PDB file of C-alpha atoms in Angstrom:
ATOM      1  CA  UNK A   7      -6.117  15.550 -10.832  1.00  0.00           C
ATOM      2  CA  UNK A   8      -3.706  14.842  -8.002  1.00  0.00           C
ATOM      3  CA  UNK A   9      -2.068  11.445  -9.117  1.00  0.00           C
ATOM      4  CA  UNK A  10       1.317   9.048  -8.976  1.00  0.00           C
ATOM      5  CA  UNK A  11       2.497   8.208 -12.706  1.00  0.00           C
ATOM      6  CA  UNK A  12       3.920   5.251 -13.142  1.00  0.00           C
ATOM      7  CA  UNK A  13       5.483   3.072 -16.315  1.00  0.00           C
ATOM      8  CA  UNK A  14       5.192   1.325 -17.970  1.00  0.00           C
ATOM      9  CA  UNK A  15       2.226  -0.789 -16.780  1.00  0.00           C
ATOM     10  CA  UNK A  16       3.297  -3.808 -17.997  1.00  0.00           C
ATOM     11  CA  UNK A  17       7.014  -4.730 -18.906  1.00  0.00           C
ATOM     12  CA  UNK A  18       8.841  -8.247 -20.191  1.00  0.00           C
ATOM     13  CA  UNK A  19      12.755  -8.407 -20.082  1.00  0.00           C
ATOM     14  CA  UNK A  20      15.185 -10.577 -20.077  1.00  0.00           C
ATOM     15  CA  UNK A  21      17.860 -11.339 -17.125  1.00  0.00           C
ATOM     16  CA  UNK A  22      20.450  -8.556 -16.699  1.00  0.00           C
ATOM     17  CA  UNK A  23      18.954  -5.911 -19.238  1.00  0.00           C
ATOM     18  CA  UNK A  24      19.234  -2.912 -17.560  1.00  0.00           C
ATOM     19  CA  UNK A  25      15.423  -1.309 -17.074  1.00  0.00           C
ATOM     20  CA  UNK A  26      14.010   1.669 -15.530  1.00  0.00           C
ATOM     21  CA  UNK A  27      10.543   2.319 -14.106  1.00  0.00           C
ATOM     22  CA  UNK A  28       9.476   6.043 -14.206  1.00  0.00           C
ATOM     23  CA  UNK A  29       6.733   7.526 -11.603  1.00  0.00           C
ATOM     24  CA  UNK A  30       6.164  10.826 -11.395  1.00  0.00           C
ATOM     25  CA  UNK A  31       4.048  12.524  -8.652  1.00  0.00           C
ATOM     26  CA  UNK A  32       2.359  16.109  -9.175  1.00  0.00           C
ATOM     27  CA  UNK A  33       1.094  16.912  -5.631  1.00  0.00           C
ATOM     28  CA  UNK A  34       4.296  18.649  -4.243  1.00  0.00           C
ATOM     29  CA  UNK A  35       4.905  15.554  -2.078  1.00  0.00           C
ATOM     30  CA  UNK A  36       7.956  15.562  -0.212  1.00  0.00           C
ATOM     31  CA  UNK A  37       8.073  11.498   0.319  1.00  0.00           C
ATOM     32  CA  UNK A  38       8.193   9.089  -2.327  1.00  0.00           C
ATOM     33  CA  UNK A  39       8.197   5.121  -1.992  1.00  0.00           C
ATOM     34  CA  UNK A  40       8.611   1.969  -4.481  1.00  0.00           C
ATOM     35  CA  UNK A  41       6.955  -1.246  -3.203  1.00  0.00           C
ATOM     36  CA  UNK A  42       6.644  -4.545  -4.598  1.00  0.00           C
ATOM     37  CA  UNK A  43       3.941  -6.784  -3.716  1.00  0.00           C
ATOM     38  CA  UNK A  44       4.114 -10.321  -3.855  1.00  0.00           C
ATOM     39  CA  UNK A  45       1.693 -13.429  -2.794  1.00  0.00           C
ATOM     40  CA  UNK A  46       1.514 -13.884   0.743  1.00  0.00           C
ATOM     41  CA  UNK A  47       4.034 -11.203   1.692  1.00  0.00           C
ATOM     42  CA  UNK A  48       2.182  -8.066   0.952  1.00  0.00           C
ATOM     43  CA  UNK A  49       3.484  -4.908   0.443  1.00  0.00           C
ATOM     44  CA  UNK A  50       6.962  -4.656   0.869  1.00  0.00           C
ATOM     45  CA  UNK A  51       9.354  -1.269   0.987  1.00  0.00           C
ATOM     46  CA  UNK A  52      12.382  -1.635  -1.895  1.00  0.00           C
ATOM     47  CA  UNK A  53      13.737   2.426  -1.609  1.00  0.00           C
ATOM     48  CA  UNK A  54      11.972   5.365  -0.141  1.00  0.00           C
ATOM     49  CA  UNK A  55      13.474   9.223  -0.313  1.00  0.00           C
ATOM     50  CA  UNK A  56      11.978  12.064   2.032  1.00  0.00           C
ATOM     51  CA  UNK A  57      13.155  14.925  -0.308  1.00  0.00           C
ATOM     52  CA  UNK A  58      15.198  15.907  -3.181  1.00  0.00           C
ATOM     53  CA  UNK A  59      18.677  14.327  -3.214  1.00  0.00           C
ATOM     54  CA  UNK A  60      17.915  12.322   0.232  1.00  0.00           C
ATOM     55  CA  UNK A  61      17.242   8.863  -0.717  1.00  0.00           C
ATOM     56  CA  UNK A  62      17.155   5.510   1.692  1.00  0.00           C
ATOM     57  CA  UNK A  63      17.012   1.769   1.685  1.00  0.00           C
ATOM     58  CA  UNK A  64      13.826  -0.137   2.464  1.00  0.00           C
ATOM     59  CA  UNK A  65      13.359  -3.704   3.617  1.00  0.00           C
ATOM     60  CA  UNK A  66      14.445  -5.400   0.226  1.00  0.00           C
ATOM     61  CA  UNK A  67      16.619  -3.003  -1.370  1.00  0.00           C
ATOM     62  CA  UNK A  68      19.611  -5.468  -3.113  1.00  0.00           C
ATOM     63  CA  UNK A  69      19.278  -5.257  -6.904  1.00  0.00           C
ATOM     64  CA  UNK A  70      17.661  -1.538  -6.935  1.00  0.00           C
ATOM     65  CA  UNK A  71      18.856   1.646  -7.454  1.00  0.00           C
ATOM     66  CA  UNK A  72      16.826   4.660  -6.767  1.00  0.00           C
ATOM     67  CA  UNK A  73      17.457   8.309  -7.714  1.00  0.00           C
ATOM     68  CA  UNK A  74      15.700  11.794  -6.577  1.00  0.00           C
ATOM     69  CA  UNK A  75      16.878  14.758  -8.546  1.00  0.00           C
ATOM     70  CA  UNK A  76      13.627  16.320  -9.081  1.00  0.00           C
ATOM     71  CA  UNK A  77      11.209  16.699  -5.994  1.00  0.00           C
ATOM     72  CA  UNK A  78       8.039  14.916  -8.687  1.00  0.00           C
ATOM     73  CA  UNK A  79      10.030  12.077  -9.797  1.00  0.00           C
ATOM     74  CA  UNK A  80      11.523   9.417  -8.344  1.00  0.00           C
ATOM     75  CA  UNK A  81      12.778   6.028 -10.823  1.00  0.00           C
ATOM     76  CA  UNK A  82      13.442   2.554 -10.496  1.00  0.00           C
ATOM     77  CA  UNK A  83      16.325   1.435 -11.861  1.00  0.00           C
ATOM     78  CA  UNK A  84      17.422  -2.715 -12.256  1.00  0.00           C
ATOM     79  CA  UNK A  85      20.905  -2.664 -13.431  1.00  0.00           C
ATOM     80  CA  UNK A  86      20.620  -6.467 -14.098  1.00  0.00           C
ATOM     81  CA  UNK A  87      17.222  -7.797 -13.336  1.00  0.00           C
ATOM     82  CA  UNK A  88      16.905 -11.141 -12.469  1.00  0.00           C
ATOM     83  CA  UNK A  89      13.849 -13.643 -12.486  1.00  0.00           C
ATOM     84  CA  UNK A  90      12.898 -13.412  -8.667  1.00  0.00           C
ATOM     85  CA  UNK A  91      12.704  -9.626  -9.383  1.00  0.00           C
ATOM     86  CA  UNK A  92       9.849 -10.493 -11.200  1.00  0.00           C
ATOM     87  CA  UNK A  93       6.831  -8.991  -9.022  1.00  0.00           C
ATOM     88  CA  UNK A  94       4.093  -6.079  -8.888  1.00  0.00           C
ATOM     89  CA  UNK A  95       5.667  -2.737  -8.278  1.00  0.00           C
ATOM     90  CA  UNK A  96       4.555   0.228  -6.711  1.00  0.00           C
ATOM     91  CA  UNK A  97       5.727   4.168  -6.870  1.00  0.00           C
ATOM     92  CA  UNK A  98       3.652   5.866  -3.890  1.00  0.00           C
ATOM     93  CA  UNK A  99       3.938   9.392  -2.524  1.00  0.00           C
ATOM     94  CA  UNK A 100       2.576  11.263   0.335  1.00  0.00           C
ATOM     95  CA  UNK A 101       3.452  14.278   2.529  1.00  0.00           C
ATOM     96  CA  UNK A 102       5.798  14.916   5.176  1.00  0.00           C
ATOM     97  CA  UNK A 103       3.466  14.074   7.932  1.00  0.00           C
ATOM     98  CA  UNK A 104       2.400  10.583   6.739  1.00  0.00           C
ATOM     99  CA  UNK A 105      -0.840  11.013   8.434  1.00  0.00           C
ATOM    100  CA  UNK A 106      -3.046  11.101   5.130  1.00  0.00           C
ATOM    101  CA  UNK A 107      -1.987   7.978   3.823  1.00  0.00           C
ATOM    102  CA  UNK A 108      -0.318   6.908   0.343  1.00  0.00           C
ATOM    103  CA  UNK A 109      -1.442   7.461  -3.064  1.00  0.00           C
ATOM    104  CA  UNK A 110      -0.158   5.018  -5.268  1.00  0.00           C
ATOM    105  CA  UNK A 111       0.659   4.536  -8.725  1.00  0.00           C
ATOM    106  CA  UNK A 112      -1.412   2.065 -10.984  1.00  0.00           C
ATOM    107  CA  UNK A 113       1.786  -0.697 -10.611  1.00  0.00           C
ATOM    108  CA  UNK A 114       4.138  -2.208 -12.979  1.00  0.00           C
ATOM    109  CA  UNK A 115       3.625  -5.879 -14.076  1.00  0.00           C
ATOM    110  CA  UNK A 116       7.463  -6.654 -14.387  1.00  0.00           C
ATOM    111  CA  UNK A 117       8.241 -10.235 -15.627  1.00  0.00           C
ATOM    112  CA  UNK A 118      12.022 -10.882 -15.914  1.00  0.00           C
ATOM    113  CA  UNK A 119      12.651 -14.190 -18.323  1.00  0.00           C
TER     114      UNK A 119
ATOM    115  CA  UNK B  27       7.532  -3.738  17.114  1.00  0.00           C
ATOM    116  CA  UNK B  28       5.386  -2.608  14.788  1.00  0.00           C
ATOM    117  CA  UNK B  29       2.984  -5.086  12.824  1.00  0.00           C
ATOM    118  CA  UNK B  30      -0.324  -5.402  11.278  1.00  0.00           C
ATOM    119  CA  UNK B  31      -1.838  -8.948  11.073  1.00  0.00           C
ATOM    120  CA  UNK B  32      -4.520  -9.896   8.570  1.00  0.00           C
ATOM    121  CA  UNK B  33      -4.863 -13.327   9.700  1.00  0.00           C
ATOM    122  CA  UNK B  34      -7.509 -14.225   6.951  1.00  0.00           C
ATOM    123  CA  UNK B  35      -5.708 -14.985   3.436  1.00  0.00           C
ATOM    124  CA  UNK B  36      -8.750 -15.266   1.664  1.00  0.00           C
ATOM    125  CA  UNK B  37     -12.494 -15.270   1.761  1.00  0.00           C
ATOM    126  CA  UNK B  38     -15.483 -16.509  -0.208  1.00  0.00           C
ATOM    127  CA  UNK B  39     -18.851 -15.083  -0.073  1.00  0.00           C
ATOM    128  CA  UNK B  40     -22.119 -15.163  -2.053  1.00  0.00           C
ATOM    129  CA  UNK B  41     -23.148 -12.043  -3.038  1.00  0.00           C
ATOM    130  CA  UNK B  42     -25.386  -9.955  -0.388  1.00  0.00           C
ATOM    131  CA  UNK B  43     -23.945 -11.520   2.165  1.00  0.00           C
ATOM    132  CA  UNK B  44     -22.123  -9.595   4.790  1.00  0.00           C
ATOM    133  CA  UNK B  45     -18.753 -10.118   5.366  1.00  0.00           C
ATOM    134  CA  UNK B  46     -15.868  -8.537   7.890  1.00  0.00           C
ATOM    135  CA  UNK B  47     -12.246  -8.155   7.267  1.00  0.00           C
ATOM    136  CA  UNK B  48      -9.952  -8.538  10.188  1.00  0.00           C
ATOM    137  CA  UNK B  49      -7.065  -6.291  10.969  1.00  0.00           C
ATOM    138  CA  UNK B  50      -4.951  -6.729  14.218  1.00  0.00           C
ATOM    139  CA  UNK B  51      -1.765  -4.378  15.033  1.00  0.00           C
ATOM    140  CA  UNK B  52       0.761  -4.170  17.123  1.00  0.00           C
ATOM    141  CA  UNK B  53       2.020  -0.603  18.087  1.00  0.00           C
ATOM    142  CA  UNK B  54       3.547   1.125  20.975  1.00  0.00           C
ATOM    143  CA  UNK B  55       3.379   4.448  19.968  1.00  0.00           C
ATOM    144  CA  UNK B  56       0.332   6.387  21.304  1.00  0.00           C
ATOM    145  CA  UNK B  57      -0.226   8.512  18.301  1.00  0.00           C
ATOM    146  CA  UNK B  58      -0.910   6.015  15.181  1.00  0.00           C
ATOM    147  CA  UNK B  59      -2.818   6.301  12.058  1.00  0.00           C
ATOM    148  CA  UNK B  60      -5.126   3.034  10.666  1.00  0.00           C
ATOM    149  CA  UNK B  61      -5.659   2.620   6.864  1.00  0.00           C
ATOM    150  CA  UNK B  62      -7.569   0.166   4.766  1.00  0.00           C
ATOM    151  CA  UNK B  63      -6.543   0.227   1.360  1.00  0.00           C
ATOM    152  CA  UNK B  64      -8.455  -1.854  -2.366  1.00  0.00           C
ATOM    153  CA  UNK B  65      -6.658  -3.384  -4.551  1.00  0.00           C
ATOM    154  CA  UNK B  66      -9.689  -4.677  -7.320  1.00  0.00           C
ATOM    155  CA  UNK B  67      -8.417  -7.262 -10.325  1.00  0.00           C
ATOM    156  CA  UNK B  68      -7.197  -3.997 -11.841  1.00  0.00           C
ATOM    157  CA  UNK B  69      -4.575  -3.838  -9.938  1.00  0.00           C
ATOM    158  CA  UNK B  70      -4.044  -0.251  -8.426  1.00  0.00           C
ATOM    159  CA  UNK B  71      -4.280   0.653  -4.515  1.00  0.00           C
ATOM    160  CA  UNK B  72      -7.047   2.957  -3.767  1.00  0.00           C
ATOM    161  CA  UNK B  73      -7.610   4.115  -0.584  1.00  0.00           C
ATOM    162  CA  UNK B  74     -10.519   3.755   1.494  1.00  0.00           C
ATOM    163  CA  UNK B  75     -10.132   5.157   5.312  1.00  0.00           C
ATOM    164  CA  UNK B  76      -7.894   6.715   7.612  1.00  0.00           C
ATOM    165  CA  UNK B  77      -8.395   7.011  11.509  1.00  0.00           C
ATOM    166  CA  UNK B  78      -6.390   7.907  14.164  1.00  0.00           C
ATOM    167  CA  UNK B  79      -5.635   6.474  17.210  1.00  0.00           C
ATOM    168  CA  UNK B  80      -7.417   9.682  19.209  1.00  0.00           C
ATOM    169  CA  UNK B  81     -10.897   8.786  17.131  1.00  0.00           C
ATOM    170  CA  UNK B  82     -12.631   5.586  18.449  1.00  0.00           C
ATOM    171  CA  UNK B  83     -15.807   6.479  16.144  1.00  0.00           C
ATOM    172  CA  UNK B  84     -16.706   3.841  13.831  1.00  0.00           C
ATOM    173  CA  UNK B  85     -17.205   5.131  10.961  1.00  0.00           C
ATOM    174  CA  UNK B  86     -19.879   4.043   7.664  1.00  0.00           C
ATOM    175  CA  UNK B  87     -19.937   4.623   4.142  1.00  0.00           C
ATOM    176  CA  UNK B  88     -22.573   3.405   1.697  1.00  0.00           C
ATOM    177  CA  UNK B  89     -22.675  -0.126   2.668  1.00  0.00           C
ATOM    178  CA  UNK B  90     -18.631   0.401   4.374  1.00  0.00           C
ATOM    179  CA  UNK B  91     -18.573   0.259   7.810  1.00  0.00           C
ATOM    180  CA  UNK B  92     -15.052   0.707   9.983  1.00  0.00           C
ATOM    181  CA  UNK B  93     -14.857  -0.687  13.770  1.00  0.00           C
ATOM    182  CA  UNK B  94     -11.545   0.564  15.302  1.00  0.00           C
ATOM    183  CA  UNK B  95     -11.191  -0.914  18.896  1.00  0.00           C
ATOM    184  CA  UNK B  96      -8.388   0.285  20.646  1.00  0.00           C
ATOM    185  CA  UNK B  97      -8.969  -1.945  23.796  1.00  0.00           C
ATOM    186  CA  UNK B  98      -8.275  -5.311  20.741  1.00  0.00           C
ATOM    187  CA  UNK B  99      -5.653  -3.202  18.564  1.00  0.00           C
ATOM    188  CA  UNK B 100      -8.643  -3.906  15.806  1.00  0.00           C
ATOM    189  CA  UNK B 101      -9.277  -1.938  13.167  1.00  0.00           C
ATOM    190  CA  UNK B 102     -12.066  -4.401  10.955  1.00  0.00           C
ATOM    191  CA  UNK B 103     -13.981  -3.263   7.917  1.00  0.00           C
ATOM    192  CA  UNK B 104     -16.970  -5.312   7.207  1.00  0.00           C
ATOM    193  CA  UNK B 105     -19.234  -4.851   3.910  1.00  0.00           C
ATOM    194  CA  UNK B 106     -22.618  -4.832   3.890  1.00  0.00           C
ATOM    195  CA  UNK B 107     -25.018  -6.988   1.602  1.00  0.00           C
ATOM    196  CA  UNK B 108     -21.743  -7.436  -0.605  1.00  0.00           C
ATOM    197  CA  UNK B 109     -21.310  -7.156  -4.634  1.00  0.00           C
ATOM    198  CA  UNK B 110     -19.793  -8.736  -6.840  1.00  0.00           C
ATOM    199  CA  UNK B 111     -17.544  -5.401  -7.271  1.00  0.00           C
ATOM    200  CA  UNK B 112     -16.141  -5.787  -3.989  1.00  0.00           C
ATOM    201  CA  UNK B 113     -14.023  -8.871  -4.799  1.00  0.00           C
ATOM    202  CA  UNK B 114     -10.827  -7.322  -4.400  1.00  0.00           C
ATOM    203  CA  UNK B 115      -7.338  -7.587  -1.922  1.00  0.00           C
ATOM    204  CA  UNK B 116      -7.762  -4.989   0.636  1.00  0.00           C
ATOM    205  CA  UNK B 117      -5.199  -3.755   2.977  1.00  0.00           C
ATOM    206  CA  UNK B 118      -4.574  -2.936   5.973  1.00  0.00           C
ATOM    207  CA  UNK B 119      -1.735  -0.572   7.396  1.00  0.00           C
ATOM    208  CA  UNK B 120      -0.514   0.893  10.180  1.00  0.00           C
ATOM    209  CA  UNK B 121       1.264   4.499  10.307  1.00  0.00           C
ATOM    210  CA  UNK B 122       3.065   6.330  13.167  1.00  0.00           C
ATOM    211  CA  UNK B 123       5.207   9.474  13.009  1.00  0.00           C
ATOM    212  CA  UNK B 124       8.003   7.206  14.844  1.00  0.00           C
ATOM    213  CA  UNK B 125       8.285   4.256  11.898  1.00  0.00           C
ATOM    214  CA  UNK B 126       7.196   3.935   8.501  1.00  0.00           C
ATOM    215  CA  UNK B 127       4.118   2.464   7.283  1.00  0.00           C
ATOM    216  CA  UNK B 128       3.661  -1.202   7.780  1.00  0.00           C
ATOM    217  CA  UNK B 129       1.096  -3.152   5.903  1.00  0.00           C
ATOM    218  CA  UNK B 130      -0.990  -6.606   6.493  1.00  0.00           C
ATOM    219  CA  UNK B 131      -0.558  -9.445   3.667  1.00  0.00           C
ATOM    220  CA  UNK B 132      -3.963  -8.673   2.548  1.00  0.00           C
ATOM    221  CA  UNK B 133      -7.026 -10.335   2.385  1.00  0.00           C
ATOM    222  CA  UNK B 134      -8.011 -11.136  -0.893  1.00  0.00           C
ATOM    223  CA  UNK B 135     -12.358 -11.304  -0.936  1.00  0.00           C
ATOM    224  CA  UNK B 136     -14.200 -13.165  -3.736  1.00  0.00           C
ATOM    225  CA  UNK B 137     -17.693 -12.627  -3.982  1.00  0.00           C
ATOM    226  CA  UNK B 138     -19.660 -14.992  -5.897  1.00  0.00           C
ATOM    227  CA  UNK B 139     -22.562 -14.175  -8.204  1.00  0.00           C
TER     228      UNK B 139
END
């Protein structure tokens, strides 16, 4: 089943333990995305890479790090999460063209106390 | 610019009524692809349409129905004789080969038993 991995689901922390969010894609996508979704401000781009190695900022990048060594994964990493980091998160992949649309991982529930 | 504007936040309906979602975008690229995406109390994104800016067709599924009107930059989704299954957030975004994907706040539909 073509699919977007993502964990965990749901994740409590405390302010500036380092965490990572895995997602893992198995459709041979060249484009992978993390979102996070808040009220009233929808869907909003954090890091997106277009291949292996070739990684980008989105629109709210500060406090991420992103890494693409392998073309199926692509984590999250929050070297010192902090409370208005808490949010919904989303890994989504698609293909080069864009023209099919994401799929999306399941989310990750982070709360950061 | 590119933007997609889902002016209604949230809606309340009793169920089998009909209801339509709004979705108004803002583009100047001719070639553009128009997605409406679910997001139940579960939480993931599932997708539900694609169309493309060459493809005026509306377009029906079960009790889905899509009415993309290039002429308004409208791309609404209205549900038939609704369920209470349908209460979700759904989506809207807008895709062009020139920009990423851009996606409405959401409208977030509660159908009432």
């Amino acid at each position: 089943e073509a699919q977007v991995t993502q964990n965990p689901r749901y994740l409590i922390t405390v302010t500036g333990k380092k965490l990572t969010v895995t997602c893992s894609q198995n459709m041979n996508h060249e484009y992978m995305s993390w979102y996070r979704q808040d009220p009233g401000l929808g869907l909003r781009q954090i890091y997106y890479s277009m291949n292996v190695e070739v990684t980008d900022k989105g629109d709210v990048p500060e406090g991420y790090k992103v890494s693409r060594k392998e073309k199926r994964n692509f984590p999250l990493i929050l070297e010192s999460p902090s409370p208005n980091q808490t949010s919904l998160y989303f890994c989504a992949s698609r293909d080069g063209t864009g023209i099919y649309g994401y799929t999306f991982g399941s989310g990750t529930r982070l709360t950061v106390v | 610019a590119q933007k997609v504007t889902q002016a209604q936040t949230e809606i309340s309906v009793v169920e089998k009524e009909d209801v339509t979602l709004d979705c108004v975008y803002e583009t100047r690229d001719t070639t553009y692809y128009l997605f409406w995406y679910k997001q139940p109390p579960s939480g993931e994104l599932v997708f539900l349409i694609r169309r493309n800016s060459f493809d005026e067709q509306n377009e029906i599924s079960g009790r889905y129905s899509w009415n993309f009107q290039k002429s308004t930059s409208s791309f609404n989704f209205t549900i038939t004789a609704s369920q209470v299954v349908d209460s979700a957030v759904y989506f809207c975004a807008l895709f062009s080969g020139t920009y990423k994907y851009i996606f409405g706040t959401g409208t977030r539909l509660k159908v009432l038993a």
